[in-house]
Structure formats: C-alpha cells, structure tokens
mmCIF file of C-alpha atoms in Angstrom:
data_model
loop_
_atom_site.group_PDB
_atom_site.id
_atom_site.type_symbol
_atom_site.label_atom_id
_atom_site.label_comp_id
_atom_site.label_asym_id
_atom_site.label_seq_id
_atom_site.Cartn_x
_atom_site.Cartn_y
_atom_site.Cartn_z
ATOM 1 C CA ALA A 1 -0.571 26.108 4.433
ATOM 2 C CA ALA A 2 2.620 25.728 4.810
ATOM 3 C CA ALA A 3 3.510 22.331 3.887
ATOM 4 C CA PRO A 4 5.582 19.090 5.734
ATOM 5 C CA GLU A 5 8.798 19.126 5.728
ATOM 6 C CA ILE A 6 8.292 15.240 4.952
ATOM 7 C CA LEU A 7 4.459 14.105 2.785
ATOM 8 C CA TYR A 8 4.173 10.363 2.567
ATOM 9 C CA GLY A 9 1.525 8.674 0.224
ATOM 10 C CA SER A 10 0.517 5.721 -0.721
ATOM 11 C CA ILE A 11 -1.830 3.392 -2.767
ATOM 12 C CA ASP A 12 -3.177 0.102 -3.392
ATOM 13 C CA ALA A 13 -6.168 -1.177 -4.245
ATOM 14 C CA ALA A 14 -9.161 -4.281 -3.389
ATOM 15 C CA LYS A 15 -11.410 -5.682 -4.966
ATOM 16 C CA VAL A 16 -15.404 -4.581 -4.751
ATOM 17 C CA ARG A 17 -18.139 -7.206 -6.375
ATOM 18 C CA ILE A 18 -20.990 -5.672 -8.050
ATOM 19 C CA GLU A 19 -24.178 -6.511 -9.018
ATOM 20 C CA PRO A 20 -26.015 -6.355 -11.654
ATOM 21 C CA ARG A 21 -28.685 -3.923 -11.665
ATOM 22 C CA THR A 22 -30.521 -3.651 -15.610
ATOM 23 C CA GLU A 23 -32.565 -6.793 -16.362
ATOM 24 C CA ARG A 24 -29.718 -7.600 -19.309
ATOM 25 C CA GLU A 25 -27.659 -7.046 -16.911
ATOM 26 C CA LYS A 26 -29.346 -9.668 -14.726
ATOM 27 C CA ALA A 27 -29.460 -11.606 -17.725
ATOM 28 C CA VAL A 28 -25.571 -12.539 -18.136
ATOM 29 C CA ALA A 29 -24.209 -15.993 -16.662
ATOM 30 C CA ASN A 30 -21.399 -14.902 -13.807
ATOM 31 C CA ARG A 31 -23.211 -11.660 -13.549
ATOM 32 C CA GLU A 32 -21.698 -9.792 -10.970
ATOM 33 C CA THR A 33 -17.915 -8.695 -11.314
ATOM 34 C CA TRP A 34 -14.863 -7.770 -9.330
ATOM 35 C CA ARG A 35 -13.469 -3.962 -9.763
ATOM 36 C CA ASP A 36 -10.273 -2.347 -8.242
ATOM 37 C CA LEU A 37 -10.888 -0.089 -5.557
ATOM 38 C CA LYS A 38 -8.106 1.693 -5.985
ATOM 39 C CA VAL A 39 -7.127 3.921 -2.489
ATOM 40 C CA GLY A 40 -4.658 6.524 -1.525
ATOM 41 C CA CYS A 41 -3.166 7.905 1.767
ATOM 42 C CA TRP A 42 -1.229 11.107 2.075
ATOM 43 C CA TYR A 43 -0.167 11.481 5.808
ATOM 44 C CA GLU A 44 2.554 12.250 8.151
ATOM 45 C CA GLY A 45 4.951 10.677 10.061
ATOM 46 C CA GLU A 46 6.191 11.511 13.139
ATOM 47 C CA VAL A 47 7.940 9.285 16.368
ATOM 48 C CA VAL A 48 6.324 6.445 18.231
ATOM 49 C CA PRO A 49 6.146 7.242 22.204
ATOM 50 C CA ALA A 50 7.915 4.696 24.540
ATOM 51 C CA ARG A 51 4.813 4.108 26.793
ATOM 52 C CA GLN A 52 2.851 4.295 24.170
ATOM 53 C CA GLN A 53 4.616 1.364 22.138
ATOM 54 C CA SER A 54 2.626 -1.818 21.682
ATOM 55 C CA PRO A 55 4.698 -5.012 22.620
ATOM 56 C CA ARG A 56 4.672 -5.647 19.115
ATOM 57 C CA GLN A 57 6.024 -2.307 18.326
ATOM 58 C CA LYS A 58 8.684 -2.882 21.230
ATOM 59 C CA GLU A 59 10.540 -5.646 19.705
ATOM 60 C CA GLN A 60 10.021 -3.373 16.129
ATOM 61 C CA GLU A 61 11.948 -0.576 18.107
ATOM 62 C CA GLN A 62 15.008 -3.500 18.860
ATOM 63 C CA ARG A 63 15.151 -3.798 15.311
ATOM 64 C CA GLU A 64 15.228 -0.419 13.474
ATOM 65 C CA GLY A 65 16.210 1.639 16.895
ATOM 66 C CA VAL A 66 12.530 4.022 15.856
ATOM 67 C CA VAL A 67 9.346 2.995 15.924
ATOM 68 C CA MET A 68 7.237 5.014 13.404
ATOM 69 C CA ARG A 69 3.731 5.674 12.732
ATOM 70 C CA ALA A 70 1.483 8.291 10.578
ATOM 71 C CA LYS A 71 -0.196 11.019 11.082
ATOM 72 C CA ASN A 72 -3.100 13.909 9.797
ATOM 73 C CA LYS A 73 -4.208 10.801 7.625
ATOM 74 C CA LYS A 74 -6.220 11.883 4.686
ATOM 75 C CA TYR A 75 -7.878 9.039 1.975
ATOM 76 C CA PHE A 76 -9.111 9.215 -1.538
ATOM 77 C CA CYS A 77 -10.619 6.704 -3.951
ATOM 78 C CA ASP A 78 -12.327 5.730 -6.690
ATOM 79 C CA ILE A 79 -13.275 2.821 -8.747
ATOM 80 C CA ALA A 80 -11.318 3.702 -12.042
ATOM 81 C CA ARG A 81 -8.491 3.236 -14.259
ATOM 82 C CA ALA A 82 -5.336 4.523 -13.894
ATOM 83 C CA GLU A 83 -5.640 7.546 -16.248
ATOM 84 C CA GLN A 84 -8.217 9.078 -14.181
ATOM 85 C CA PHE A 85 -7.309 7.696 -10.783
ATOM 86 C CA GLY A 86 -3.503 9.471 -11.294
ATOM 87 C CA LYS A 87 -5.725 12.689 -12.027
ATOM 88 C CA LEU A 88 -7.039 12.198 -8.336
ATOM 89 C CA LEU A 89 -3.558 11.643 -7.326
ATOM 90 C CA TRP A 90 -2.851 15.024 -8.720
ATOM 91 C CA ALA A 91 -5.526 16.946 -7.387
ATOM 92 C CA THR A 92 -5.289 15.565 -3.952
ATOM 93 C CA GLY A 93 -1.389 16.178 -3.363
ATOM 94 C CA CYS A 94 -2.137 19.860 -4.424
ATOM 95 C CA ALA A 95 -4.568 19.484 -1.250
ATOM 96 C CA VAL A 96 -1.919 18.842 1.373
ATOM 97 C CA GLY A 97 0.764 20.655 -0.411
ATOM 98 C CA ALA A 98 2.334 17.901 -1.784
ATOM 99 C CA ASP A 99 3.752 19.922 -5.037
ATOM 100 C CA ARG A 100 5.826 21.868 -2.521
ATOM 101 C CA ALA A 101 6.208 20.083 0.374
ATOM 102 C CA PRO A 102 10.431 19.363 0.598
ATOM 103 C CA LEU A 103 10.884 15.868 0.767
ATOM 104 C CA LEU A 104 7.416 12.846 -0.429
ATOM 105 C CA VAL A 105 8.152 9.466 0.269
ATOM 106 C CA PHE A 106 6.062 6.600 -1.597
ATOM 107 C CA ILE A 107 5.685 3.786 0.250
ATOM 108 C CA CYS A 108 3.873 1.379 -2.161
ATOM 109 C CA ASP A 109 3.800 -2.296 -3.230
ATOM 110 C CA GLY A 110 5.611 -3.086 -6.420
ATOM 111 C CA ALA A 111 2.511 -3.017 -9.102
ATOM 112 C CA VAL A 112 3.964 -1.822 -12.077
ATOM 113 C CA TRP A 113 0.635 1.232 -12.629
ATOM 114 C CA ILE A 114 0.815 2.228 -8.723
ATOM 115 C CA TRP A 115 4.835 3.432 -9.586
ATOM 116 C CA ASN A 116 3.517 4.444 -12.948
ATOM 117 C CA LEU A 117 1.774 7.299 -11.540
ATOM 118 C CA ILE A 118 3.990 8.547 -8.824
ATOM 119 C CA ALA A 119 6.858 8.544 -11.433
ATOM 120 C CA HIS A 120 4.062 10.916 -14.062
ATOM 121 C CA TYR A 121 2.937 12.849 -10.825
ATOM 122 C CA PHE A 122 5.616 13.596 -8.948
ATOM 123 C CA PRO A 123 8.978 12.508 -10.267
ATOM 124 C CA THR A 124 11.269 14.180 -7.996
ATOM 125 C CA ALA A 125 9.597 11.601 -5.094
ATOM 126 C CA LEU A 126 11.504 9.185 -3.117
ATOM 127 C CA GLN A 127 10.219 5.514 -3.869
ATOM 128 C CA ILE A 128 9.947 3.302 -1.155
ATOM 129 C CA VAL A 129 8.389 -0.210 -1.914
ATOM 130 C CA ASP A 130 7.087 -1.224 1.239
ATOM 131 C CA TRP A 131 9.044 -3.355 3.116
ATOM 132 C CA TYR A 132 6.644 -6.132 4.571
ATOM 133 C CA HIS A 133 6.537 -7.004 0.597
ATOM 134 C CA ALA A 134 9.447 -7.354 0.054
ATOM 135 C CA GLU A 135 10.077 -9.618 2.617
ATOM 136 C CA ASP A 136 7.086 -11.832 2.694
ATOM 137 C CA ARG A 137 8.560 -12.582 -0.593
ATOM 138 C CA LEU A 138 11.471 -14.599 0.166
ATOM 139 C CA LYS A 139 8.953 -16.522 2.855
ATOM 140 C CA ARG A 140 7.527 -18.056 0.436
ATOM 141 C CA ILE A 141 10.434 -18.506 -2.367
ATOM 142 C CA ALA A 142 12.074 -20.716 1.280
ATOM 143 C CA GLU A 143 9.029 -22.928 2.494
ATOM 144 C CA GLU A 144 8.994 -23.700 -1.683
ATOM 145 C CA ALA A 145 12.830 -24.081 -2.098
ATOM 146 C CA PHE A 146 12.972 -26.097 0.807
ATOM 147 C CA SER A 147 12.015 -29.303 2.320
ATOM 148 C CA ASN A 148 14.508 -29.248 5.031
ATOM 149 C CA LEU A 149 13.938 -26.844 8.185
ATOM 150 C CA ASP A 150 16.678 -26.047 9.438
ATOM 151 C CA GLU A 151 18.748 -25.385 5.514
ATOM 152 C CA ARG A 152 15.435 -22.628 5.277
ATOM 153 C CA GLN A 153 16.115 -21.206 8.157
ATOM 154 C CA THR A 154 19.508 -20.591 6.746
ATOM 155 C CA TRP A 155 18.718 -19.264 4.148
ATOM 156 C CA LEU A 156 15.844 -17.598 5.080
ATOM 157 C CA GLN A 157 17.665 -15.981 7.088
ATOM 158 C CA GLN A 158 20.625 -14.631 5.961
ATOM 159 C CA VAL A 159 18.615 -13.769 2.345
ATOM 160 C CA THR A 160 16.882 -11.449 4.491
ATOM 161 C CA GLU A 161 19.147 -9.568 6.582
ATOM 162 C CA ASP A 162 20.791 -8.766 3.156
ATOM 163 C CA LEU A 163 17.509 -7.367 2.233
ATOM 164 C CA TRP A 164 17.377 -5.475 5.307
ATOM 165 C CA GLN A 165 20.570 -3.789 4.179
ATOM 166 C CA GLY A 166 19.685 -2.672 1.318
ATOM 167 C CA ARG A 167 21.789 -5.223 -0.563
ATOM 168 C CA VAL A 168 19.406 -6.320 -3.397
ATOM 169 C CA GLU A 169 21.569 -7.917 -5.661
ATOM 170 C CA LEU A 170 22.820 -10.253 -2.910
ATOM 171 C CA VAL A 171 18.939 -11.177 -3.083
ATOM 172 C CA ILE A 172 18.565 -11.690 -6.724
ATOM 173 C CA GLU A 173 21.586 -14.197 -7.156
ATOM 174 C CA ALA A 174 20.297 -16.011 -3.936
ATOM 175 C CA CYS A 175 16.663 -16.032 -5.597
ATOM 176 C CA ARG A 176 18.679 -17.416 -9.529
ATOM 177 C CA LEU A 177 19.645 -20.056 -7.570
ATOM 178 C CA LEU A 178 16.787 -21.578 -6.947
ATOM 179 C CA THR A 179 14.776 -20.359 -10.110
ATOM 180 C CA LYS A 180 15.056 -23.951 -10.378
ATOM 181 C CA LYS A 181 12.968 -25.609 -7.049
ATOM 182 C CA SER A 182 11.281 -22.861 -7.220
ATOM 183 C CA SER A 183 8.499 -20.501 -9.416
ATOM 184 C CA TRP A 184 8.529 -18.575 -6.880
ATOM 185 C CA ALA A 185 12.488 -17.813 -6.834
ATOM 186 C CA LYS A 186 11.918 -16.776 -10.887
ATOM 187 C CA GLN A 187 9.289 -15.443 -10.518
ATOM 188 C CA SER A 188 10.935 -12.699 -7.748
ATOM 189 C CA LEU A 189 13.780 -12.300 -10.204
ATOM 190 C CA THR A 190 11.711 -9.207 -12.275
ATOM 191 C CA TYR A 191 10.909 -8.616 -8.960
ATOM 192 C CA TYR A 192 13.493 -7.691 -6.953
ATOM 193 C CA SER A 193 15.663 -6.426 -9.904
ATOM 194 C CA ASN A 194 12.817 -3.760 -11.177
ATOM 195 C CA ASN A 195 12.763 -2.471 -6.992
ATOM 196 C CA ILE A 196 16.680 -2.387 -5.914
ATOM 197 C CA GLU A 197 17.094 1.345 -5.793
ATOM 198 C CA ARG A 198 12.790 1.335 -4.196
ATOM 199 C CA MET A 199 15.367 -1.703 -1.453
ATOM 200 C CA ARG A 200 17.703 0.524 0.130
ATOM 201 C CA TYR A 201 16.210 -0.083 3.490
ATOM 202 C CA ALA A 202 19.500 0.721 5.749
ATOM 203 C CA GLN A 203 19.908 4.086 3.599
ATOM 204 C CA PHE A 204 16.332 4.426 3.732
ATOM 205 C CA ARG A 205 15.864 3.617 8.181
ATOM 206 C CA ALA A 206 19.345 5.747 8.519
ATOM 207 C CA SER A 207 16.846 8.824 7.136
ATOM 208 C CA GLY A 208 14.581 8.111 8.721
ATOM 209 C CA PHE A 209 11.801 7.079 6.558
ATOM 210 C CA ILE A 210 9.106 4.602 7.402
ATOM 211 C CA ILE A 211 9.185 2.139 5.264
ATOM 212 C CA GLY A 212 6.771 0.074 5.385
ATOM 213 C CA SER A 213 2.863 0.696 3.732
ATOM 214 C CA GLY A 214 0.849 -0.752 6.484
ATOM 215 C CA ILE A 215 -1.392 2.823 6.721
ATOM 216 C CA ILE A 216 -2.862 1.800 3.075
ATOM 217 C CA GLU A 217 -3.018 -1.699 3.814
ATOM 218 C CA SER A 218 -5.225 -0.573 7.114
ATOM 219 C CA GLY A 219 -7.060 2.028 5.290
ATOM 220 C CA CYS A 220 -8.053 -0.593 2.291
ATOM 221 C CA LYS A 221 -9.394 -3.304 5.097
ATOM 222 C CA GLN A 222 -11.743 -0.576 6.659
ATOM 223 C CA ILE A 223 -12.718 0.619 3.284
ATOM 224 C CA VAL A 224 -13.301 -2.236 1.612
ATOM 225 C CA THR A 225 -13.603 -5.170 3.573
ATOM 226 C CA GLN A 226 -15.553 -3.269 7.037
ATOM 227 C CA ARG A 227 -17.749 -0.873 4.721
ATOM 228 C CA LEU A 228 -18.308 -2.491 1.393
ATOM 229 C CA LYS A 229 -17.861 -6.570 2.279
ATOM 230 C CA LEU A 230 -21.102 -6.652 4.355
ATOM 231 C CA PRO A 231 -22.777 -9.919 5.281
ATOM 232 C CA GLY A 232 -25.837 -9.236 2.483
ATOM 233 C CA ALA A 233 -24.201 -6.296 0.922
ATOM 234 C CA GLN A 234 -24.978 -5.800 -2.163
ATOM 235 C CA TRP A 235 -23.782 -2.261 -4.807
ATOM 236 C CA ASN A 236 -23.932 -1.373 -7.806
ATOM 237 C CA LEU A 237 -21.129 1.021 -9.337
ATOM 238 C CA ASP A 238 -22.023 4.906 -8.247
ATOM 239 C CA GLY A 239 -23.123 3.240 -4.927
ATOM 240 C CA ALA A 240 -19.740 1.961 -3.851
ATOM 241 C CA ILE A 241 -18.235 4.150 -5.107
ATOM 242 C CA LEU A 242 -20.551 6.952 -3.942
ATOM 243 C CA THR A 243 -20.017 4.877 -0.182
ATOM 244 C CA ALA A 244 -16.174 4.147 -0.118
ATOM 245 C CA LYS A 245 -15.721 7.985 -0.957
ATOM 246 C CA ALA A 246 -18.122 8.934 2.648
ATOM 247 C CA ARG A 247 -15.927 6.228 4.344
ATOM 248 C CA THR A 248 -12.308 7.917 3.530
ATOM 249 C CA ALA A 249 -13.939 11.251 4.344
ATOM 250 C CA TRP A 250 -15.230 9.989 7.509
ATOM 251 C CA MET A 251 -11.533 8.111 8.083
ATOM 252 C CA SER A 252 -10.230 11.526 7.049
ATOM 253 C CA GLY A 253 -11.958 13.543 10.009
ATOM 254 C CA ASP A 254 -13.682 15.719 7.147
ATOM 255 C CA TRP A 255 -17.107 14.495 8.066
ATOM 256 C CA GLN A 256 -18.634 17.273 9.973
ATOM 257 C CA LYS A 257 -17.102 19.103 7.645
ATOM 258 C CA LEU A 258 -18.288 18.239 4.349
ATOM 259 C CA VAL A 259 -22.108 18.247 6.605
ATOM 260 C CA SER A 260 -21.788 21.498 7.529
ATOM 261 C CA ALA A 261 -20.473 22.833 3.805
ATOM 262 C CA ARG A 262 -23.771 20.978 2.611
ATOM 263 C CA SER A 263 -26.472 21.893 5.392
ATOM 264 C CA LEU A 264 -25.260 25.261 4.035
ATOM 265 C CA LEU A 265 -26.113 24.613 0.618
ATOM 266 C CA PRO A 266 -30.008 26.420 -0.818
ATOM 267 C CA LEU A 267 -32.771 24.361 -0.719
ATOM 268 C CA ALA A 268 -34.010 23.430 -4.197
ATOM 269 C CA ALA A 269 -38.197 23.782 -4.952
#
C-alpha cells in the first residue's frame, strides 16, 4: 500500500506491577517489581472540522489557528529493554510504511532512550518534543521560584510565549537566572539545551504539524491504567505482555482480523 505523505510516531512508557509466582520469588522481601511497559503508536493527522470541535478545541483553534487529531492509529507495546523494543519499532514501522513515507515525524517527551532509538532506526525523521511536557516544566519552575503571584505570572507568561515561538535560547537564559531559586530551573537547563531543535514550535505549527503527544498519553492510559491496573489484578510477566498486546490489537482495529486468522489455523490433536 502507498505510504501516507506525513506519518507520525510517538513512544512512551508506563509502569506495570509484576507479582511473584514461584516460591523463591514469594520468599523475597518487596517481591513485587514495577516494569516499564513501552508503548508506541503510528498514526496520521487530520484537521478537526469546526462542527466537531469541543470547547477546549475551539480555544485551541483560537491560539493555534488549526486543530489536528490522529487517525489510522496502530499501537504496539512490550515489556523489554530499549534495544529489543527498537526492533519492534522498526518492524511495526515497516508495516505501516514508515520506511517509505515522504515525511516521518516523531512527537515524544524528552526521554533519552526514545530519541536514541529514533535516531538509530529513522535518522531522517523530524523530531518534536511534546509541547505540553515542555510547557508544564515552565509552570513547575515558576511555582518553585516565585512566591509572589504577580511576579510568577509575569515571568511565566513571557517565557511561555518565548517557548511557543520557538525561541528556546531565551527560555534557557530565563531558567539560568533562576537556578539559585529553583532546582527545577537547574534541571531544566539540560532538558531545554538538549532539545533546542526539537522545540522550534513556531516552525512546526507553520508547517501544519501536530506538536502534542496526547495520542500516546491516551494509549498508555487505555492499556495500562484501564486494563492492567484493575482493582485486585495481579500479573506475571508473560500475562501482562500478552494482555497488553491484545489490548493494542483491539485499539488499533485489528482484533477481528486476528480472531478470524486464528480460526483458520489447523487444530492439533
């Protein structure tokens, strides 16, 4: 099939509690472990018609000029090391034409392991740090650095506008001036410095790109929070992985196709 003109990809992770099953595991103190379920999604973007916009999206349109949403979503997931997950990233990407798409755009948070995988498997892809993660960090800095509400709002309004316009160098300098007042500001120097070219939001918006990774945030909630973190639910490693993968198939619209394919398999006596 022809690859889409613009294909998006997003990656994130969420914690899953794995319970002990063997007697040896049960004998160990603090025996349950939390593992990262890595989740990815391939999707395309489309403009949301005005008649379908929610009140929040109408406000977004006033600020951004256009409201985009994801379509043709294909999720994938695994509890595995980053290197192994990278193979899944590549395989699922080939299945949807990521290796043939004229333009490939990744929207993710600032996790180093994510960008390393993207750079390795899709080195020509455009990389964008999720706008909401970048903006939220500024709010945390302001709350920690300014006790005076007016000063806080004045600083936050200016630095957020600089970030919105892609003037990341000004954001870095604003954080540098607050390092003695805020540990968040000190930590954020590295965060913003490492992602300067991934935060040219004015350029991205002018090109009509989605700049938020809400699609993968929602995916993590639907797979982990709503399915694996049910009250009283206990998972071993294989059970958590298989259930999560079944969930991604259902969310991707592939469930019936998989069920039909399974029904055609020969039965073993």
